[in-house]
JSON list of C-alpha atoms and ligand atoms in Angstrom, two decimals:
[
{"chain": "N", "resi": 1, "resn": "VAL", "atom": "CA", "xyz": [-61.34, 95.18, 6.79]},
{"chain": "N", "resi": 2, "resn": "GLU", "atom": "CA", "xyz": [-60.85, 93.96, 3.23]},
{"chain": "N", "resi": 3, "resn": "GLY", "atom": "CA", "xyz": [-60.24, 90.42, 4.49]},
{"chain": "N", "resi": 4, "resn": "ALA", "atom": "CA", "xyz": [-63.22, 90.54, 6.81]},
{"chain": "N", "resi": 5, "resn": "LEU", "atom": "CA", "xyz": [-65.44, 91.51, 3.89]},
{"chain": "N", "resi": 6, "resn": "GLY", "atom": "CA", "xyz": [-64.17, 88.53, 1.92]},
{"chain": "N", "resi": 7, "resn": "GLY", "atom": "CA", "xyz": [-62.33, 90.51, -0.76]},
{"chain": "N", "resi": 8, "resn": "GLY", "atom": "CA", "xyz": [-58.65, 91.31, -1.13]},
{"chain": "N", "resi": 9, "resn": "PRO", "atom": "CA", "xyz": [-55.92, 90.04, -3.46]},
{"chain": "N", "resi": 10, "resn": "LEU", "atom": "CA", "xyz": [-55.13, 87.03, -1.25]},
{"chain": "N", "resi": 11, "resn": "ARG", "atom": "CA", "xyz": [-58.69, 85.78, -1.09]},
{"chain": "N", "resi": 12, "resn": "GLY", "atom": "CA", "xyz": [-58.73, 81.98, -1.42]},
{"chain": "N", "resi": 13, "resn": "ARG", "atom": "CA", "xyz": [-54.98, 81.76, -0.71]},
{"chain": "N", "resi": 14, "resn": "ARG", "atom": "CA", "xyz": [-53.65, 79.80, 2.23]},
{"chain": "N", "resi": 15, "resn": "VAL", "atom": "CA", "xyz": [-50.49, 81.06, 3.94]},
{"chain": "N", "resi": 16, "resn": "ILE", "atom": "CA", "xyz": [-48.59, 79.49, 6.85]},
{"chain": "N", "resi": 17, "resn": "VAL", "atom": "CA", "xyz": [-46.72, 81.88, 9.17]},
{"chain": "N", "resi": 18, "resn": "THR", "atom": "CA", "xyz": [-44.37, 80.78, 11.96]},
{"chain": "N", "resi": 19, "resn": "SER", "atom": "CA", "xyz": [-43.65, 83.29, 14.70]},
{"chain": "N", "resi": 20, "resn": "GLY", "atom": "CA", "xyz": [-42.19, 83.83, 18.16]},
{"chain": "N", "resi": 21, "resn": "PRO", "atom": "CA", "xyz": [-39.46, 81.85, 19.88]},
{"chain": "N", "resi": 22, "resn": "THR", "atom": "CA", "xyz": [-39.45, 78.15, 20.62]},
{"chain": "N", "resi": 23, "resn": "HIS", "atom": "CA", "xyz": [-38.82, 76.90, 24.14]},
{"chain": "N", "resi": 24, "resn": "GLU", "atom": "CA", "xyz": [-36.66, 73.82, 24.53]},
{"chain": "N", "resi": 25, "resn": "PRO", "atom": "CA", "xyz": [-37.00, 72.20, 27.95]},
{"chain": "N", "resi": 26, "resn": "ILE", "atom": "CA", "xyz": [-34.04, 71.48, 30.22]},
{"chain": "N", "resi": 27, "resn": "ASP", "atom": "CA", "xyz": [-36.28, 70.13, 32.97]},
{"chain": "N", "resi": 28, "resn": "PRO", "atom": "CA", "xyz": [-39.92, 70.87, 33.93]},
{"chain": "N", "resi": 29, "resn": "VAL", "atom": "CA", "xyz": [-39.07, 74.39, 35.13]},
{"chain": "N", "resi": 30, "resn": "ARG", "atom": "CA", "xyz": [-36.23, 75.50, 32.81]},
{"chain": "N", "resi": 31, "resn": "TYR", "atom": "CA", "xyz": [-35.78, 76.02, 29.10]},
{"chain": "N", "resi": 32, "resn": "ILE", "atom": "CA", "xyz": [-33.49, 77.57, 26.50]},
{"chain": "N", "resi": 33, "resn": "ALA", "atom": "CA", "xyz": [-34.84, 79.98, 23.91]},
{"chain": "N", "resi": 34, "resn": "ASN", "atom": "CA", "xyz": [-34.01, 82.79, 21.50]},
{"chain": "N", "resi": 35, "resn": "ARG", "atom": "CA", "xyz": [-35.01, 86.37, 22.14]},
{"chain": "N", "resi": 36, "resn": "SER", "atom": "CA", "xyz": [-38.16, 87.09, 20.13]},
{"chain": "N", "resi": 37, "resn": "SER", "atom": "CA", "xyz": [-41.27, 89.06, 21.04]},
{"chain": "N", "resi": 38, "resn": "GLY", "atom": "CA", "xyz": [-43.25, 87.66, 18.12]},
{"chain": "N", "resi": 39, "resn": "ALA", "atom": "CA", "xyz": [-44.16, 91.21, 17.06]},
{"chain": "N", "resi": 40, "resn": "GLN", "atom": "CA", "xyz": [-42.97, 91.03, 13.44]},
{"chain": "N", "resi": 41, "resn": "GLY", "atom": "CA", "xyz": [-44.49, 87.60, 12.74]},
{"chain": "N", "resi": 42, "resn": "THR", "atom": "CA", "xyz": [-47.78, 88.67, 14.31]},
{"chain": "N", "resi": 43, "resn": "ALA", "atom": "CA", "xyz": [-47.89, 91.82, 12.19]},
{"chain": "N", "resi": 44, "resn": "ILE", "atom": "CA", "xyz": [-47.21, 89.80, 9.03]},
{"chain": "N", "resi": 45, "resn": "ALA", "atom": "CA", "xyz": [-50.00, 87.33, 9.81]},
{"chain": "N", "resi": 46, "resn": "GLN", "atom": "CA", "xyz": [-52.38, 90.20, 10.46]},
{"chain": "N", "resi": 47, "resn": "ALA", "atom": "CA", "xyz": [-51.40, 91.96, 7.21]},
{"chain": "N", "resi": 48, "resn": "LEU", "atom": "CA", "xyz": [-51.86, 88.77, 5.16]},
{"chain": "N", "resi": 49, "resn": "ALA", "atom": "CA", "xyz": [-55.29, 88.20, 6.72]},
{"chain": "N", "resi": 50, "resn": "ALA", "atom": "CA", "xyz": [-56.22, 91.80, 5.95]},
{"chain": "N", "resi": 51, "resn": "LEU", "atom": "CA", "xyz": [-55.53, 91.06, 2.26]},
{"chain": "N", "resi": 52, "resn": "GLY", "atom": "CA", "xyz": [-57.96, 88.16, 2.46]},
{"chain": "N", "resi": 53, "resn": "ALA", "atom": "CA", "xyz": [-55.58, 85.22, 3.03]},
{"chain": "N", "resi": 54, "resn": "GLU", "atom": "CA", "xyz": [-56.49, 82.20, 5.10]},
{"chain": "N", "resi": 55, "resn": "VAL", "atom": "CA", "xyz": [-53.61, 82.29, 7.59]},
{"chain": "N", "resi": 56, "resn": "VAL", "atom": "CA", "xyz": [-52.37, 79.40, 9.72]},
{"chain": "N", "resi": 57, "resn": "PHE", "atom": "CA", "xyz": [-50.36, 81.05, 12.50]},
{"chain": "N", "resi": 58, "resn": "VAL", "atom": "CA", "xyz": [-47.96, 78.62, 14.18]},
{"chain": "N", "resi": 59, "resn": "THR", "atom": "CA", "xyz": [-46.52, 80.41, 17.17]},
{"chain": "N", "resi": 60, "resn": "GLY", "atom": "CA", "xyz": [-44.16, 79.66, 20.02]},
{"chain": "N", "resi": 61, "resn": "PRO", "atom": "CA", "xyz": [-44.62, 81.40, 23.38]},
{"chain": "N", "resi": 62, "resn": "ALA", "atom": "CA", "xyz": [-44.68, 85.07, 22.28]},
{"chain": "N", "resi": 63, "resn": "GLN", "atom": "CA", "xyz": [-44.90, 88.29, 24.27]},
{"chain": "N", "resi": 64, "resn": "VAL", "atom": "CA", "xyz": [-47.45, 90.03, 22.08]},
{"chain": "N", "resi": 65, "resn": "PRO", "atom": "CA", "xyz": [-51.08, 88.93, 21.73]},
{"chain": "N", "resi": 66, "resn": "PRO", "atom": "CA", "xyz": [-51.82, 86.76, 18.68]},
{"chain": "N", "resi": 67, "resn": "PRO", "atom": "CA", "xyz": [-53.39, 88.30, 15.57]},
{"chain": "N", "resi": 68, "resn": "ARG", "atom": "CA", "xyz": [-57.12, 88.14, 14.94]},
{"chain": "N", "resi": 69, "resn": "ASN", "atom": "CA", "xyz": [-58.68, 86.41, 11.94]},
{"chain": "N", "resi": 70, "resn": "VAL", "atom": "CA", "xyz": [-56.12, 83.59, 11.79]},
{"chain": "N", "resi": 71, "resn": "GLN", "atom": "CA", "xyz": [-56.10, 79.90, 12.57]},
{"chain": "N", "resi": 72, "resn": "LEU", "atom": "CA", "xyz": [-54.00, 79.87, 15.76]},
{"chain": "N", "resi": 73, "resn": "VAL", "atom": "CA", "xyz": [-51.69, 76.89, 16.41]},
{"chain": "N", "resi": 74, "resn": "PRO", "atom": "CA", "xyz": [-49.72, 77.39, 19.63]},
{"chain": "N", "resi": 75, "resn": "VAL", "atom": "CA", "xyz": [-46.58, 75.27, 20.07]},
{"chain": "N", "resi": 76, "resn": "GLU", "atom": "CA", "xyz": [-43.67, 75.13, 22.47]},
{"chain": "N", "resi": 77, "resn": "THR", "atom": "CA", "xyz": [-40.70, 73.39, 20.84]},
{"chain": "N", "resi": 78, "resn": "ALA", "atom": "CA", "xyz": [-39.07, 73.34, 17.39]},
{"chain": "N", "resi": 79, "resn": "GLN", "atom": "CA", "xyz": [-40.15, 69.74, 16.88]},
{"chain": "N", "resi": 80, "resn": "GLU", "atom": "CA", "xyz": [-43.77, 70.68, 17.63]},
{"chain": "N", "resi": 81, "resn": "MET", "atom": "CA", "xyz": [-43.47, 73.67, 15.30]},
{"chain": "N", "resi": 82, "resn": "LEU", "atom": "CA", "xyz": [-42.26, 71.44, 12.44]},
{"chain": "N", "resi": 83, "resn": "GLU", "atom": "CA", "xyz": [-45.12, 68.99, 13.01]},
{"chain": "N", "resi": 84, "resn": "ALA", "atom": "CA", "xyz": [-47.68, 71.81, 13.07]},
{"chain": "N", "resi": 85, "resn": "VAL", "atom": "CA", "xyz": [-46.31, 73.23, 9.81]},
{"chain": "N", "resi": 86, "resn": "GLN", "atom": "CA", "xyz": [-46.37, 69.82, 8.13]},
{"chain": "N", "resi": 87, "resn": "THR", "atom": "CA", "xyz": [-49.98, 69.33, 9.28]},
{"chain": "N", "resi": 88, "resn": "ALA", "atom": "CA", "xyz": [-50.91, 72.78, 7.90]},
{"chain": "N", "resi": 89, "resn": "LEU", "atom": "CA", "xyz": [-49.59, 71.99, 4.41]},
{"chain": "N", "resi": 90, "resn": "PRO", "atom": "CA", "xyz": [-50.43, 72.36, 1.55]},
{"chain": "N", "resi": 91, "resn": "ALA", "atom": "CA", "xyz": [-50.27, 76.13, 1.26]},
{"chain": "N", "resi": 92, "resn": "ASP", "atom": "CA", "xyz": [-49.75, 78.78, -1.40]},
{"chain": "N", "resi": 93, "resn": "ALA", "atom": "CA", "xyz": [-47.02, 80.47, 0.62]},
{"chain": "N", "resi": 94, "resn": "ALA", "atom": "CA", "xyz": [-45.15, 80.03, 3.89]},
{"chain": "N", "resi": 95, "resn": "VAL", "atom": "CA", "xyz": [-43.41, 82.75, 5.88]},
{"chain": "N", "resi": 96, "resn": "PHE", "atom": "CA", "xyz": [-40.95, 81.57, 8.53]},
{"chain": "N", "resi": 97, "resn": "ALA", "atom": "CA", "xyz": [-40.58, 84.45, 10.98]},
{"chain": "N", "resi": 98, "resn": "ALA", "atom": "CA", "xyz": [-40.02, 82.30, 14.08]},
{"chain": "N", "resi": 99, "resn": "ALA", "atom": "CA", "xyz": [-36.79, 82.48, 16.05]},
{"chain": "N", "resi": 100, "resn": "VAL", "atom": "CA", "xyz": [-36.37, 78.73, 16.32]},
{"chain": "N", "resi": 101, "resn": "ALA", "atom": "CA", "xyz": [-33.89, 77.42, 18.89]},
{"chain": "N", "resi": 102, "resn": "ASP", "atom": "CA", "xyz": [-31.08, 75.79, 16.91]},
{"chain": "N", "resi": 103, "resn": "TRP", "atom": "CA", "xyz": [-30.46, 73.18, 19.59]},
{"chain": "N", "resi": 104, "resn": "ARG", "atom": "CA", "xyz": [-32.41, 71.28, 22.20]},
{"chain": "N", "resi": 105, "resn": "VAL", "atom": "CA", "xyz": [-31.21, 69.45, 25.25]},
{"chain": "N", "resi": 106, "resn": "ALA", "atom": "CA", "xyz": [-30.57, 65.85, 24.25]},
{"chain": "N", "resi": 107, "resn": "GLU", "atom": "CA", "xyz": [-32.53, 64.41, 27.15]},
{"chain": "N", "resi": 108, "resn": "ALA", "atom": "CA", "xyz": [-34.63, 66.83, 29.14]},
{"chain": "N", "resi": 109, "resn": "ALA", "atom": "CA", "xyz": [-34.92, 65.76, 32.78]},
{"chain": "N", "resi": 110, "resn": "ASP", "atom": "CA", "xyz": [-38.41, 64.72, 33.87]},
{"chain": "N", "resi": 111, "resn": "ARG", "atom": "CA", "xyz": [-37.77, 66.10, 37.36]},
{"chain": "N", "resi": 112, "resn": "LYS", "atom": "CA", "xyz": [-36.37, 69.43, 38.41]},
{"chain": "N", "resi": 113, "resn": "ILE", "atom": "CA", "xyz": [-32.56, 69.33, 38.45]},
{"chain": "N", "resi": 114, "resn": "LYS", "atom": "CA", "xyz": [-31.46, 70.17, 42.00]},
{"chain": "N", "resi": 115, "resn": "LYS", "atom": "CA", "xyz": [-28.40, 72.12, 43.03]},
{"chain": "N", "resi": 116, "resn": "THR", "atom": "CA", "xyz": [-25.72, 69.92, 44.51]},
{"chain": "N", "resi": 117, "resn": "PRO", "atom": "CA", "xyz": [-22.64, 71.14, 46.38]},
{"chain": "N", "resi": 118, "resn": "ASP", "atom": "CA", "xyz": [-19.45, 71.43, 44.31]},
{"chain": "N", "resi": 119, "resn": "THR", "atom": "CA", "xyz": [-20.91, 70.10, 41.06]},
{"chain": "N", "resi": 120, "resn": "LEU", "atom": "CA", "xyz": [-22.34, 71.97, 38.11]},
{"chain": "N", "resi": 121, "resn": "PRO", "atom": "CA", "xyz": [-24.77, 70.38, 35.69]},
{"chain": "N", "resi": 122, "resn": "SER", "atom": "CA", "xyz": [-23.67, 69.95, 32.11]},
{"chain": "N", "resi": 123, "resn": "LEU", "atom": "CA", "xyz": [-26.07, 69.85, 29.23]},
{"chain": "N", "resi": 124, "resn": "GLU", "atom": "CA", "xyz": [-25.71, 67.87, 26.06]},
{"chain": "N", "resi": 125, "resn": "PHE", "atom": "CA", "xyz": [-27.31, 69.42, 22.99]},
{"chain": "N", "resi": 126, "resn": "VAL", "atom": "CA", "xyz": [-28.63, 68.03, 19.73]},
{"chain": "N", "resi": 127, "resn": "GLU", "atom": "CA", "xyz": [-29.56, 70.04, 16.67]},
{"chain": "N", "resi": 128, "resn": "ASN", "atom": "CA", "xyz": [-33.22, 70.84, 16.04]},
{"chain": "N", "resi": 129, "resn": "PRO", "atom": "CA", "xyz": [-34.83, 70.19, 12.67]},
{"chain": "N", "resi": 130, "resn": "ASP", "atom": "CA", "xyz": [-34.58, 73.16, 10.32]},
{"chain": "N", "resi": 131, "resn": "ILE", "atom": "CA", "xyz": [-38.21, 73.89, 9.48]},
{"chain": "N", "resi": 132, "resn": "LEU", "atom": "CA", "xyz": [-37.47, 76.41, 6.72]},
{"chain": "N", "resi": 133, "resn": "ALA", "atom": "CA", "xyz": [-34.93, 74.12, 5.01]},
{"chain": "N", "resi": 134, "resn": "THR", "atom": "CA", "xyz": [-37.23, 71.11, 5.36]},
{"chain": "N", "resi": 135, "resn": "VAL", "atom": "CA", "xyz": [-40.20, 72.87, 3.72]},
{"chain": "N", "resi": 136, "resn": "SER", "atom": "CA", "xyz": [-38.00, 74.53, 1.06]},
{"chain": "N", "resi": 137, "resn": "GLY", "atom": "CA", "xyz": [-36.61, 71.14, 0.11]},
{"chain": "N", "resi": 138, "resn": "LEU", "atom": "CA", "xyz": [-39.93, 69.30, -0.26]},
{"chain": "N", "resi": 139, "resn": "SER", "atom": "CA", "xyz": [-40.08, 67.56, -3.64]},
{"chain": "N", "resi": 140, "resn": "GLU", "atom": "CA", "xyz": [-43.85, 67.21, -3.32]},
{"chain": "N", "resi": 141, "resn": "GLY", "atom": "CA", "xyz": [-46.18, 69.77, -1.83]},
{"chain": "N", "resi": 142, "resn": "ARG", "atom": "CA", "xyz": [-43.66, 72.60, -1.53]},
{"chain": "N", "resi": 143, "resn": "PRO", "atom": "CA", "xyz": [-45.50, 75.93, -1.25]},
{"chain": "N", "resi": 144, "resn": "PRO", "atom": "CA", "xyz": [-44.85, 77.95, -4.45]},
{"chain": "N", "resi": 145, "resn": "LEU", "atom": "CA", "xyz": [-43.45, 80.82, -2.37]},
{"chain": "N", "resi": 146, "resn": "VAL", "atom": "CA", "xyz": [-41.25, 80.13, 0.67]},
{"chain": "N", "resi": 147, "resn": "VAL", "atom": "CA", "xyz": [-40.00, 83.14, 2.64]},
{"chain": "N", "resi": 148, "resn": "GLY", "atom": "CA", "xyz": [-37.36, 82.90, 5.35]},
{"chain": "N", "resi": 149, "resn": "PHE", "atom": "CA", "xyz": [-35.96, 85.45, 7.76]},
{"chain": "N", "resi": 150, "resn": "ALA", "atom": "CA", "xyz": [-32.38, 86.15, 8.69]},
{"chain": "N", "resi": 151, "resn": "ALA", "atom": "CA", "xyz": [-31.55, 88.02, 11.85]},
{"chain": "N", "resi": 152, "resn": "GLU", "atom": "CA", "xyz": [-27.93, 89.13, 11.49]},
{"chain": "N", "resi": 153, "resn": "THR", "atom": "CA", "xyz": [-25.67, 91.36, 13.53]},
{"chain": "N", "resi": 154, "resn": "ASN", "atom": "CA", "xyz": [-23.07, 91.94, 10.80]},
{"chain": "N", "resi": 155, "resn": "ASP", "atom": "CA", "xyz": [-22.56, 91.65, 7.01]},
{"chain": "N", "resi": 156, "resn": "VAL", "atom": "CA", "xyz": [-26.35, 91.48, 6.72]},
{"chain": "N", "resi": 157, "resn": "VAL", "atom": "CA", "xyz": [-26.77, 91.25, 2.93]},
{"chain": "N", "resi": 158, "resn": "GLU", "atom": "CA", "xyz": [-23.83, 88.89, 2.45]},
{"chain": "N", "resi": 159, "resn": "ASN", "atom": "CA", "xyz": [-24.94, 86.54, 5.25]},
{"chain": "N", "resi": 160, "resn": "ALA", "atom": "CA", "xyz": [-28.58, 86.63, 4.20]},
{"chain": "N", "resi": 161, "resn": "THR", "atom": "CA", "xyz": [-27.81, 85.98, 0.54]},
{"chain": "N", "resi": 162, "resn": "ALA", "atom": "CA", "xyz": [-25.74, 82.95, 1.52]},
{"chain": "N", "resi": 163, "resn": "LYS", "atom": "CA", "xyz": [-28.56, 81.84, 3.83]},
{"chain": "N", "resi": 164, "resn": "ARG", "atom": "CA", "xyz": [-31.10, 82.04, 1.00]},
{"chain": "N", "resi": 165, "resn": "ALA", "atom": "CA", "xyz": [-29.00, 79.68, -1.10]},
{"chain": "N", "resi": 166, "resn": "ARG", "atom": "CA", "xyz": [-28.28, 77.33, 1.80]},
{"chain": "N", "resi": 167, "resn": "LYS", "atom": "CA", "xyz": [-31.89, 77.02, 2.90]},
{"chain": "N", "resi": 168, "resn": "GLY", "atom": "CA", "xyz": [-33.32, 76.75, -0.63]},
{"chain": "N", "resi": 169, "resn": "CYS", "atom": "CA", "xyz": [-36.07, 79.30, 0.01]},
{"chain": "N", "resi": 170, "resn": "ASP", "atom": "CA", "xyz": [-37.32, 81.87, -2.51]},
{"chain": "N", "resi": 171, "resn": "TRP", "atom": "CA", "xyz": [-36.95, 85.06, -0.49]},
{"chain": "N", "resi": 172, "resn": "ILE", "atom": "CA", "xyz": [-35.15, 86.08, 2.66]},
{"chain": "N", "resi": 173, "resn": "VAL", "atom": "CA", "xyz": [-36.18, 89.03, 4.79]},
{"chain": "N", "resi": 174, "resn": "ALA", "atom": "CA", "xyz": [-32.93, 90.10, 6.40]},
{"chain": "N", "resi": 175, "resn": "ASN", "atom": "CA", "xyz": [-32.79, 92.34, 9.41]},
{"chain": "N", "resi": 176, "resn": "ASP", "atom": "CA", "xyz": [-30.01, 93.95, 11.31]},
{"chain": "N", "resi": 177, "resn": "VAL", "atom": "CA", "xyz": [-30.42, 93.04, 14.96]},
{"chain": "N", "resi": 178, "resn": "SER", "atom": "CA", "xyz": [-27.14, 94.44, 16.22]},
{"chain": "N", "resi": 179, "resn": "PRO", "atom": "CA", "xyz": [-27.63, 95.90, 19.72]},
{"chain": "N", "resi": 180, "resn": "GLY", "atom": "CA", "xyz": [-27.38, 99.58, 18.74]},
{"chain": "N", "resi": 181, "resn": "THR", "atom": "CA", "xyz": [-30.39, 99.44, 16.38]},
{"chain": "N", "resi": 182, "resn": "GLY", "atom": "CA", "xyz": [-33.06, 98.89, 19.06]},
{"chain": "N", "resi": 183, "resn": "ILE", "atom": "CA", "xyz": [-34.89, 96.60, 16.64]},
{"chain": "N", "resi": 184, "resn": "MET", "atom": "CA", "xyz": [-34.99, 93.52, 18.88]},
{"chain": "N", "resi": 185, "resn": "GLY", "atom": "CA", "xyz": [-38.03, 94.02, 21.07]},
{"chain": "N", "resi": 186, "resn": "GLY", "atom": "CA", "xyz": [-38.74, 97.42, 19.48]},
{"chain": "N", "resi": 187, "resn": "ARG", "atom": "CA", "xyz": [-41.62, 98.70, 17.35]},
{"chain": "N", "resi": 188, "resn": "GLU", "atom": "CA", "xyz": [-39.64, 99.36, 14.18]},
{"chain": "N", "resi": 189, "resn": "ASN", "atom": "CA", "xyz": [-37.75, 97.21, 11.74]},
{"chain": "N", "resi": 190, "resn": "ALA", "atom": "CA", "xyz": [-35.21, 97.87, 8.99]},
{"chain": "N", "resi": 191, "resn": "VAL", "atom": "CA", "xyz": [-35.14, 95.01, 6.52]},
{"chain": "N", "resi": 192, "resn": "THR", "atom": "CA", "xyz": [-33.54, 94.06, 3.25]},
{"chain": "N", "resi": 193, "resn": "LEU", "atom": "CA", "xyz": [-35.58, 91.79, 0.99]},
{"chain": "N", "resi": 194, "resn": "ILE", "atom": "CA", "xyz": [-33.38, 89.26, -0.81]},
{"chain": "N", "resi": 195, "resn": "THR", "atom": "CA", "xyz": [-34.96, 87.69, -3.89]},
{"chain": "N", "resi": 196, "resn": "PRO", "atom": "CA", "xyz": [-33.44, 85.92, -6.91]},
{"chain": "N", "resi": 197, "resn": "ASP", "atom": "CA", "xyz": [-33.24, 89.43, -8.48]},
{"chain": "N", "resi": 198, "resn": "GLY", "atom": "CA", "xyz": [-31.05, 90.87, -5.75]},
{"chain": "N", "resi": 199, "resn": "ALA", "atom": "CA", "xyz": [-31.22, 92.84, -2.51]},
{"chain": "N", "resi": 200, "resn": "GLU", "atom": "CA", "xyz": [-33.69, 95.67, -1.83]},
{"chain": "N", "resi": 201, "resn": "ALA", "atom": "CA", "xyz": [-33.16, 97.78, 1.28]},
{"chain": "N", "resi": 202, "resn": "TRP", "atom": "CA", "xyz": [-36.47, 99.03, 2.71]},
{"chain": "N", "resi": 203, "resn": "GLU", "atom": "CA", "xyz": [-36.49, 102.17, 4.79]},
{"chain": "N", "resi": 204, "resn": "ARG", "atom": "CA", "xyz": [-36.82, 101.70, 8.51]},
{"chain": "N", "resi": 205, "resn": "ALA", "atom": "CA", "xyz": [-40.48, 101.74, 9.52]},
{"chain": "N", "resi": 206, "resn": "GLY", "atom": "CA", "xyz": [-42.97, 100.37, 12.03]},
{"chain": "N", "resi": 207, "resn": "LYS", "atom": "CA", "xyz": [-43.21, 96.58, 12.08]},
{"chain": "N", "resi": 208, "resn": "ASP", "atom": "CA", "xyz": [-46.82, 96.89, 10.89]},
{"chain": "N", "resi": 209, "resn": "VAL", "atom": "CA", "xyz": [-45.70, 98.99, 7.88]},
{"chain": "N", "resi": 210, "resn": "VAL", "atom": "CA", "xyz": [-42.98, 96.45, 6.99]},
{"chain": "N", "resi": 211, "resn": "ALA", "atom": "CA", "xyz": [-45.57, 93.67, 7.38]},
{"chain": "N", "resi": 212, "resn": "ALA", "atom": "CA", "xyz": [-48.06, 95.39, 5.07]},
{"chain": "N", "resi": 213, "resn": "ARG", "atom": "CA", "xyz": [-45.38, 95.92, 2.43]},
{"chain": "N", "resi": 214, "resn": "LEU", "atom": "CA", "xyz": [-44.31, 92.27, 2.61]},
{"chain": "N", "resi": 215, "resn": "ALA", "atom": "CA", "xyz": [-47.93, 91.09, 2.43]},
{"chain": "N", "resi": 216, "resn": "ARG", "atom": "CA", "xyz": [-48.48, 93.21, -0.72]},
{"chain": "N", "resi": 217, "resn": "ARG", "atom": "CA", "xyz": [-45.34, 91.74, -2.30]},
{"chain": "N", "resi": 218, "resn": "ILE", "atom": "CA", "xyz": [-46.54, 88.23, -1.50]},
{"chain": "N", "resi": 219, "resn": "ALA", "atom": "CA", "xyz": [-49.94, 89.01, -3.06]},
{"chain": "N", "resi": 220, "resn": "GLU", "atom": "CA", "xyz": [-48.20, 90.31, -6.23]},
{"chain": "N", "resi": 221, "resn": "ALA", "atom": "CA", "xyz": [-46.03, 87.18, -6.41]},
{"chain": "N", "resi": 222, "resn": "LEU", "atom": "CA", "xyz": [-49.02, 84.87, -6.13]},
{"chain": "N", "resi": 223, "resn": "THR", "atom": "CA", "xyz": [-51.08, 86.52, -8.83]},
{"chain": "C", "resi": 1, "resn": "CTP", "atom": "N1", "xyz": [-35.38, 78.37, 10.93]},
{"chain": "C", "resi": 1, "resn": "CTP", "atom": "C1", "xyz": [-36.21, 77.28, 11.00]},
{"chain": "C", "resi": 1, "resn": "CTP", "atom": "N2", "xyz": [-35.87, 76.20, 11.77]},
{"chain": "C", "resi": 1, "resn": "CTP", "atom": "C2", "xyz": [-34.71, 76.21, 12.46]},
{"chain": "C", "resi": 1, "resn": "CTP", "atom": "C3", "xyz": [-33.86, 77.33, 12.41]},
{"chain": "C", "resi": 1, "resn": "CTP", "atom": "C4", "xyz": [-34.22, 78.40, 11.63]},
{"chain": "C", "resi": 1, "resn": "CTP", "atom": "O1", "xyz": [-37.27, 77.27, 10.36]},
{"chain": "C", "resi": 1, "resn": "CTP", "atom": "N3", "xyz": [-34.40, 75.14, 13.21]},
{"chain": "C", "resi": 1, "resn": "CTP", "atom": "C5", "xyz": [-35.75, 79.50, 10.06]},
{"chain": "C", "resi": 1, "resn": "CTP", "atom": "C6", "xyz": [-36.08, 80.79, 10.77]},
{"chain": "C", "resi": 1, "resn": "CTP", "atom": "O2", "xyz": [-37.46, 80.86, 11.08]},
{"chain": "C", "resi": 1, "resn": "CTP", "atom": "C7", "xyz": [-35.67, 81.82, 9.73]},
{"chain": "C", "resi": 1, "resn": "CTP", "atom": "C8", "xyz": [-34.52, 81.17, 9.00]},
{"chain": "C", "resi": 1, "resn": "CTP", "atom": "O3", "xyz": [-34.64, 79.77, 9.26]},
{"chain": "C", "resi": 1, "resn": "CTP", "atom": "O4", "xyz": [-36.71, 82.03, 8.79]},
{"chain": "C", "resi": 1, "resn": "CTP", "atom": "C9", "xyz": [-33.16, 81.63, 9.37]},
{"chain": "C", "resi": 1, "resn": "CTP", "atom": "O5", "xyz": [-32.93, 81.44, 10.72]},
{"chain": "C", "resi": 1, "resn": "CTP", "atom": "P1", "xyz": [-31.48, 81.76, 11.30]},
{"chain": "C", "resi": 1, "resn": "CTP", "atom": "O6", "xyz": [-31.46, 81.44, 12.74]},
{"chain": "C", "resi": 1, "resn": "CTP", "atom": "O7", "xyz": [-31.13, 83.15, 10.85]},
{"chain": "C", "resi": 1, "resn": "CTP", "atom": "O8", "xyz": [-30.63, 80.73, 10.43]},
{"chain": "C", "resi": 1, "resn": "CTP", "atom": "P2", "xyz": [-29.73, 79.53, 10.83]},
{"chain": "C", "resi": 1, "resn": "CTP", "atom": "O9", "xyz": [-29.64, 78.64, 9.61]},
{"chain": "C", "resi": 1, "resn": "CTP", "atom": "O10", "xyz": [-30.21, 78.87, 12.08]},
{"chain": "C", "resi": 1, "resn": "CTP", "atom": "O11", "xyz": [-28.31, 80.17, 10.99]},
{"chain": "C", "resi": 1, "resn": "CTP", "atom": "P3", "xyz": [-27.57, 80.86, 12.25]},
{"chain": "C", "resi": 1, "resn": "CTP", "atom": "O12", "xyz": [-26.36, 80.03, 12.46]},
{"chain": "C", "resi": 1, "resn": "CTP", "atom": "O13", "xyz": [-27.24, 82.27, 11.75]},
{"chain": "C", "resi": 1, "resn": "CTP", "atom": "O14", "xyz": [-28.51, 80.88, 13.44]},
{"chain": "C", "resi": 2, "resn": "CA", "atom": "CA1", "xyz": [-30.52, 79.97, 14.07]}
]
């Protein structure tokens, strides 16, 4: 409501959010992808817009409907996602919530691969561009606040802290996606925010509550 009325602490600020999985084609009917509903990224975009931000929402094929009040940029692959993010720059902040496929098939077939007796297909992979690392490392036009995510199944804070340094981003939102938690595909999230000042564990809450808290922190950081 605040955003719709033109007020809010993020009024006049432009924020890029990536969300959802990417799909990397094997042939015209098959792909590889990460598990991601897009729920957390969608909630973050919505929360930023509610604080008045102009949000560019770059999303892979997600399971949840896209947020309202954002500039929607649908993409399929990691390479398309990187291009869309580069086109959307400059921005005051960027939040990389997408579950980007780390690899793509080196040469996707342009026709459906058929089954053949006694032989199995083999796929050759190449690494996808790292969108978060690319944007974090920009010497010109880097958003002043770059936020990455880290989905970990073990040693969450340790892995996420190392990831923050490796990627060169400002903050990492780490979440524990080990199978027992029910977080993947669920309505709640339990995250630890890693900043240069250390690790803050946030209590488990609805993805919309986590999103609102993150959006408020981003607004504080930008003012
Ligand atoms: N990310 C990205 N582009 C990629 C891979 C990841 O922008 N090609 C971003 C994600 O959106 C997320 C962060 O990087 O914000 C961390 O992703 P993650 O998969 O946890 O990190 P990786 O460096 O790919 O490490 P891992 O080996 O654990 O998958
Ligand atoms: Ca990865």
